[in-house]
Short mmCIF file of C-alpha atoms and ligand atoms in Angstrom, two decimals:
data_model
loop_
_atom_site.label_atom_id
_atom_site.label_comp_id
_atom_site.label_asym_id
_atom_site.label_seq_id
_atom_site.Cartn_x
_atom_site.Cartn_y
_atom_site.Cartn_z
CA UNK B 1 -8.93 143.58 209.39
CA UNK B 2 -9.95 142.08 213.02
CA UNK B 3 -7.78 141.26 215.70
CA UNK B 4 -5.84 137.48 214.71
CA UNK B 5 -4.45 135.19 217.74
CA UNK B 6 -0.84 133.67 218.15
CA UNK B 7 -0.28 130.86 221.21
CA UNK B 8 2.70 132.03 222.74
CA UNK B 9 4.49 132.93 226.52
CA UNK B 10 3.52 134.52 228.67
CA UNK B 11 0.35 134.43 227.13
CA UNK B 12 -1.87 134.77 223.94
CA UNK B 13 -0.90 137.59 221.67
CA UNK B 14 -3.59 139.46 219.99
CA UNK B 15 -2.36 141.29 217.06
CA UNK B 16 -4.19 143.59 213.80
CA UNK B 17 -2.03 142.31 210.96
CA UNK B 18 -2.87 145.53 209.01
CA UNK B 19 -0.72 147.37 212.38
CA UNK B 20 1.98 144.97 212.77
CA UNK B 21 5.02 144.46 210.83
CA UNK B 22 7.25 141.63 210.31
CA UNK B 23 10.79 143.13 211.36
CA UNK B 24 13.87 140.21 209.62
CA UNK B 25 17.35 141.09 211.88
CA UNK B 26 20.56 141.26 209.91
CA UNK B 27 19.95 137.54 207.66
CA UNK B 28 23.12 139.14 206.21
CA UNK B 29 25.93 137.08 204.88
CA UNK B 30 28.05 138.52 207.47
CA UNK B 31 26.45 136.65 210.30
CA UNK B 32 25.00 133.64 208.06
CA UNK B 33 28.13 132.32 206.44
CA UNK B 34 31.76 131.50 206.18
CA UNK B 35 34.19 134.09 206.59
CA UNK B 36 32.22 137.06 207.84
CA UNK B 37 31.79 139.53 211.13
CA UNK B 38 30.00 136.85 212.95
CA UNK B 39 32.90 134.26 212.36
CA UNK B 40 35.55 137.03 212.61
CA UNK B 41 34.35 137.11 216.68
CA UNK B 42 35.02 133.25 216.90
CA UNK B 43 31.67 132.10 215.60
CA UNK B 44 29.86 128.86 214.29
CA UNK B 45 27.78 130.34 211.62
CA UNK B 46 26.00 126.64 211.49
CA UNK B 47 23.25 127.96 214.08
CA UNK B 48 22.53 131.29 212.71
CA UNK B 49 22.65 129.95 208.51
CA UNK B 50 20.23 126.87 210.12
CA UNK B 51 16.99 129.07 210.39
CA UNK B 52 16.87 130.46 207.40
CA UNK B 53 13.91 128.17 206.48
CA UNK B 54 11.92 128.98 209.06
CA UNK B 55 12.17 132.60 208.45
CA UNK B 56 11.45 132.23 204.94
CA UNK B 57 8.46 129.87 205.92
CA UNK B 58 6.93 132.72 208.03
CA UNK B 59 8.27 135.89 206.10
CA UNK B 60 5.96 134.31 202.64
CA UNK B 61 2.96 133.80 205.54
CA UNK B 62 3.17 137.34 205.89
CA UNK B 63 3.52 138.43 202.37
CA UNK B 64 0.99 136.07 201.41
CA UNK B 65 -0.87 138.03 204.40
CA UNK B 66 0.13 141.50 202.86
CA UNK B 67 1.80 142.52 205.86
CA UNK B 68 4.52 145.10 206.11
CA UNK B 69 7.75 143.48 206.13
CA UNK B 70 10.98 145.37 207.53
CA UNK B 71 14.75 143.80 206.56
CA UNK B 72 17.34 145.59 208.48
CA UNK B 73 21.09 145.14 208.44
CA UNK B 74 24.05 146.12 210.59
CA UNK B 75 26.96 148.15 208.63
CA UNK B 76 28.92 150.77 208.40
CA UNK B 77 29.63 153.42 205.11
CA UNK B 78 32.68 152.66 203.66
CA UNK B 79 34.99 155.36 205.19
CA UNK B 80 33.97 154.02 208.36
CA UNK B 81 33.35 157.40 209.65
CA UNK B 82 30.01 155.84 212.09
CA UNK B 83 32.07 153.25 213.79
CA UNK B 84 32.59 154.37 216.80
CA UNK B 85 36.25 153.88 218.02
CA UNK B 86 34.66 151.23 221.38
CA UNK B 87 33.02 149.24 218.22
CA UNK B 88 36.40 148.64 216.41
CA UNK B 89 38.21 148.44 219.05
CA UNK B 90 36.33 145.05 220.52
CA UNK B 91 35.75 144.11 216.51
CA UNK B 92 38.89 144.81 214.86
CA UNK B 93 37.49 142.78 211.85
CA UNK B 94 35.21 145.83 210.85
CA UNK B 95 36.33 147.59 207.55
CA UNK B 96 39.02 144.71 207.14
CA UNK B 97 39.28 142.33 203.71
CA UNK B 98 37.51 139.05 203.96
CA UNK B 99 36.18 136.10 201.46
CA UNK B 100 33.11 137.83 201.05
CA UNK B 101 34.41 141.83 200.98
CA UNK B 102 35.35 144.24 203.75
CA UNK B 103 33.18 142.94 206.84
CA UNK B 104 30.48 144.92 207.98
CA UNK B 105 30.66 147.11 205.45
CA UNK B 106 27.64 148.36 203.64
CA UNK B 107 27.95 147.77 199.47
CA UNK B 108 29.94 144.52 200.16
CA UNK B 109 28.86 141.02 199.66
CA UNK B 110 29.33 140.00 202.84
CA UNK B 111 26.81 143.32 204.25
CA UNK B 112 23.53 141.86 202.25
CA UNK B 113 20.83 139.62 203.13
CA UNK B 114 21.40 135.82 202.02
CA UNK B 115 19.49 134.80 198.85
CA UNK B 116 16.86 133.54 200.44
CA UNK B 117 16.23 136.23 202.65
CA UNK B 118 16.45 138.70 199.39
CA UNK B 119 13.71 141.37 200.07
CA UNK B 120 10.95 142.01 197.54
CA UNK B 121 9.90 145.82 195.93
CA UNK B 122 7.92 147.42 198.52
CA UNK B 123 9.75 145.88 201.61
CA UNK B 124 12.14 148.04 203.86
CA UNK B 125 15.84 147.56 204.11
CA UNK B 126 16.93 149.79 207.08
CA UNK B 127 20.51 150.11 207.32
CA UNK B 128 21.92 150.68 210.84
CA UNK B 129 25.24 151.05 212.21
CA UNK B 130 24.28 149.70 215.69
CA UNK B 131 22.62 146.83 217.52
CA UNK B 132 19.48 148.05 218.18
CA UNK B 133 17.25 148.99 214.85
CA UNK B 134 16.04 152.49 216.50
CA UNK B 135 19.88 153.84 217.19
CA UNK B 136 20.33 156.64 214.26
CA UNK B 137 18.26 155.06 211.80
CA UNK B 138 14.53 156.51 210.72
CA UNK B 139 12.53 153.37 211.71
CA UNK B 140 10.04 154.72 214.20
CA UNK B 141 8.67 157.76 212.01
CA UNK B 142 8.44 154.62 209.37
CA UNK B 143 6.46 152.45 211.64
CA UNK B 144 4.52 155.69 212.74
CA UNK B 145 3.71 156.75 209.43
CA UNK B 146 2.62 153.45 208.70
CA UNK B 147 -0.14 152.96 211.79
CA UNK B 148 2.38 150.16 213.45
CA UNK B 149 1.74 148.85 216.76
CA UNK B 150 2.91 145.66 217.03
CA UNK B 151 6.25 143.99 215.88
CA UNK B 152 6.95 140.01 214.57
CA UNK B 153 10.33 139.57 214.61
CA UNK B 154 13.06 137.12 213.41
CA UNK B 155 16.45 137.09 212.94
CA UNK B 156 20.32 137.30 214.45
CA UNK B 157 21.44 136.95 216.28
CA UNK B 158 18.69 136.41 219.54
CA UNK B 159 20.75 138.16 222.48
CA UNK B 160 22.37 141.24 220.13
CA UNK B 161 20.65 142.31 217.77
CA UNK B 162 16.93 140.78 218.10
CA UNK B 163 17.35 141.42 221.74
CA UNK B 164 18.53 145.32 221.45
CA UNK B 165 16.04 145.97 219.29
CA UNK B 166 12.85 144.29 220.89
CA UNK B 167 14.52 146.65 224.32
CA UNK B 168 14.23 149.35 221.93
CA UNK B 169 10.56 148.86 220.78
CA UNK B 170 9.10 147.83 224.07
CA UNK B 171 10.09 151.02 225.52
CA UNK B 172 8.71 152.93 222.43
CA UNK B 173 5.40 151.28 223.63
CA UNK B 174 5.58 148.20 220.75
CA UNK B 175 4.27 145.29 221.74
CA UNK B 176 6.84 142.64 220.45
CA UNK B 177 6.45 138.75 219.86
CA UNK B 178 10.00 137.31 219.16
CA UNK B 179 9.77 133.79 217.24
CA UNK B 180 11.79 131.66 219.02
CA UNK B 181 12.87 129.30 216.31
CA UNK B 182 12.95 132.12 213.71
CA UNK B 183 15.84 133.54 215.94
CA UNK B 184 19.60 132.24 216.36
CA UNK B 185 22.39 132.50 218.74
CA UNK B 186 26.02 131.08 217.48
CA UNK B 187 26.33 129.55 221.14
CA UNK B 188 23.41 127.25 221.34
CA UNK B 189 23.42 127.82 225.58
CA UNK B 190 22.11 131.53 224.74
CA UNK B 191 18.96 130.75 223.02
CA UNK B 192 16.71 129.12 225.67
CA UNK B 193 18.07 132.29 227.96
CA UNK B 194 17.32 134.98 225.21
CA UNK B 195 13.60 133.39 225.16
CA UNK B 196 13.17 133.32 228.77
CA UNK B 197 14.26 136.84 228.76
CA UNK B 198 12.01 138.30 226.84
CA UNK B 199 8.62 136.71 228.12
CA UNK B 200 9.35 136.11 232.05
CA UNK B 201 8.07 138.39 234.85
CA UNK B 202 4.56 138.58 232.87
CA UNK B 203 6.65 139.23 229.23
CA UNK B 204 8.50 142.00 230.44
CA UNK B 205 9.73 143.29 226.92
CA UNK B 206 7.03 141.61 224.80
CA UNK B 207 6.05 137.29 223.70
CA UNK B 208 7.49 134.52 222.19
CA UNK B 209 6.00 132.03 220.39
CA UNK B 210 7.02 129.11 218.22
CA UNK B 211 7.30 129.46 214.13
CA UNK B 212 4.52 127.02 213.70
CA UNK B 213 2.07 129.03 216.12
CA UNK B 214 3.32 132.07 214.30
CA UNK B 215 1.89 130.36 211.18
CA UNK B 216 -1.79 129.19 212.59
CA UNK B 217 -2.04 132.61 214.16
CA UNK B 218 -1.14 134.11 210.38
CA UNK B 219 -3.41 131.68 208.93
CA UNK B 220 -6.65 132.64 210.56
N1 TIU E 1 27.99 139.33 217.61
C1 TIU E 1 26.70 139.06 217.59
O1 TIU E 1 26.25 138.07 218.17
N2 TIU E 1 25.85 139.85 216.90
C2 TIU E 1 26.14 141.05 216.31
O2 TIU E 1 27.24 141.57 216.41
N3 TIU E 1 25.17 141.64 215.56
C3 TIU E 1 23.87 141.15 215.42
O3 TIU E 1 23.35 140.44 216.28
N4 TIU E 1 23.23 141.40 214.27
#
């Protein structure tokens, strides 16, 4: 497949769909609604559960697309034995009882991807007990193995886990495009500073480009 266009900052980014993958951040319950790890910091979950559209809107472009589509989510195995002691410490609320199961733990309701967000046979769900999607998890011999050059990603929350991971990928030598309304921070004041971030000083860890760009540029 040739090379397909999406208008974005710093500048155009030129992209082979059949080497890029869609990468979806943590849509988990946990961070998306009422009574899990995100709110257990002091969160609004309103920002984070309000994007959820637009991801879906631009994770069907790509499947329609027949893109490779990554889900990942942040957790922990239920005897806790990867949470490292500085984790729990500043997030008590790990391993604890909630509304929706024990938070952040993988198996629980709370741990998976909202409905809407479900992933379909033949996507990846990488579990990861860290920020960043790289830390102990076997995503780059994935994306290897698959030919990937180029990452589209979405998800939660903009300046953890979307940001940690983009980090992680540009220094990998991925060339990243985050989409800025496909993203959410639960303080409103950190999104326009998470996208300036990422493509200032010439888009020094990769692009960012609106959801409807993403969609013309997925379109043609
Ligand atoms: N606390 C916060 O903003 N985020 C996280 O802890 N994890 C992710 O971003 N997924």
């Amino acid at each position: 497949m040739s090379e397909s266009r999406i208008k974005a900052q710093p500048f155009e980014f030129t992209f082979n769909p059949d080497r890029t993958a869609v990468m979806i951040i943590d849509m988990q319950r946990d961070f998306c609604a009422r009574g899990g790890f995100g709110e257990s910091l002091g969160n609004d979950v309103t920002p984070t559960a309000a994007i959820i559209p637009t991801v879906r809107t631009v994770l069907d472009a790509a499947r329609d697309r027949g893109m490779f589509v990554i889900h990942t989510r942040e957790g922990h195995r239920p005897d806790m034995s990867d949470v490292p002691k500085a984790k729990k410490r500043r997030s008590p609320a790990i391993g604890e009882e909630g509304p929706m199961g024990r938070i952040l733990i993988r198996g629980e309701y709370g741990h998976d991807i909202v409905d809407e967000l479900q992933p379909r046979d033949g996507e990846i769900v990488l579990d990861k007990p860290g920020k960043g999607a790289f830390y102990e998890t076997d995503l780059e011999l994935i994306l290897r193995n698959r030919g990937i050059d180029s990452l589209i990603v979405m998800g939660v929350t903009t300046h953890v886990c979307v940001h940690t991971t983009i980090r992680e990928a540009n220094d990998r030598g991925y060339e990243c495009l985050m989409v800025e309304d496909g993203t959410a921070t639960f303080d409103p004041r950190d999104q326009e500073a998470s996208i300036r971030m990422i493509n200032q000083q010439g888009g020094i860890f990769g692009w960012t480009a609106t959801s409807n760009e993403v969609l013309k540029g997925l379109s043609n």
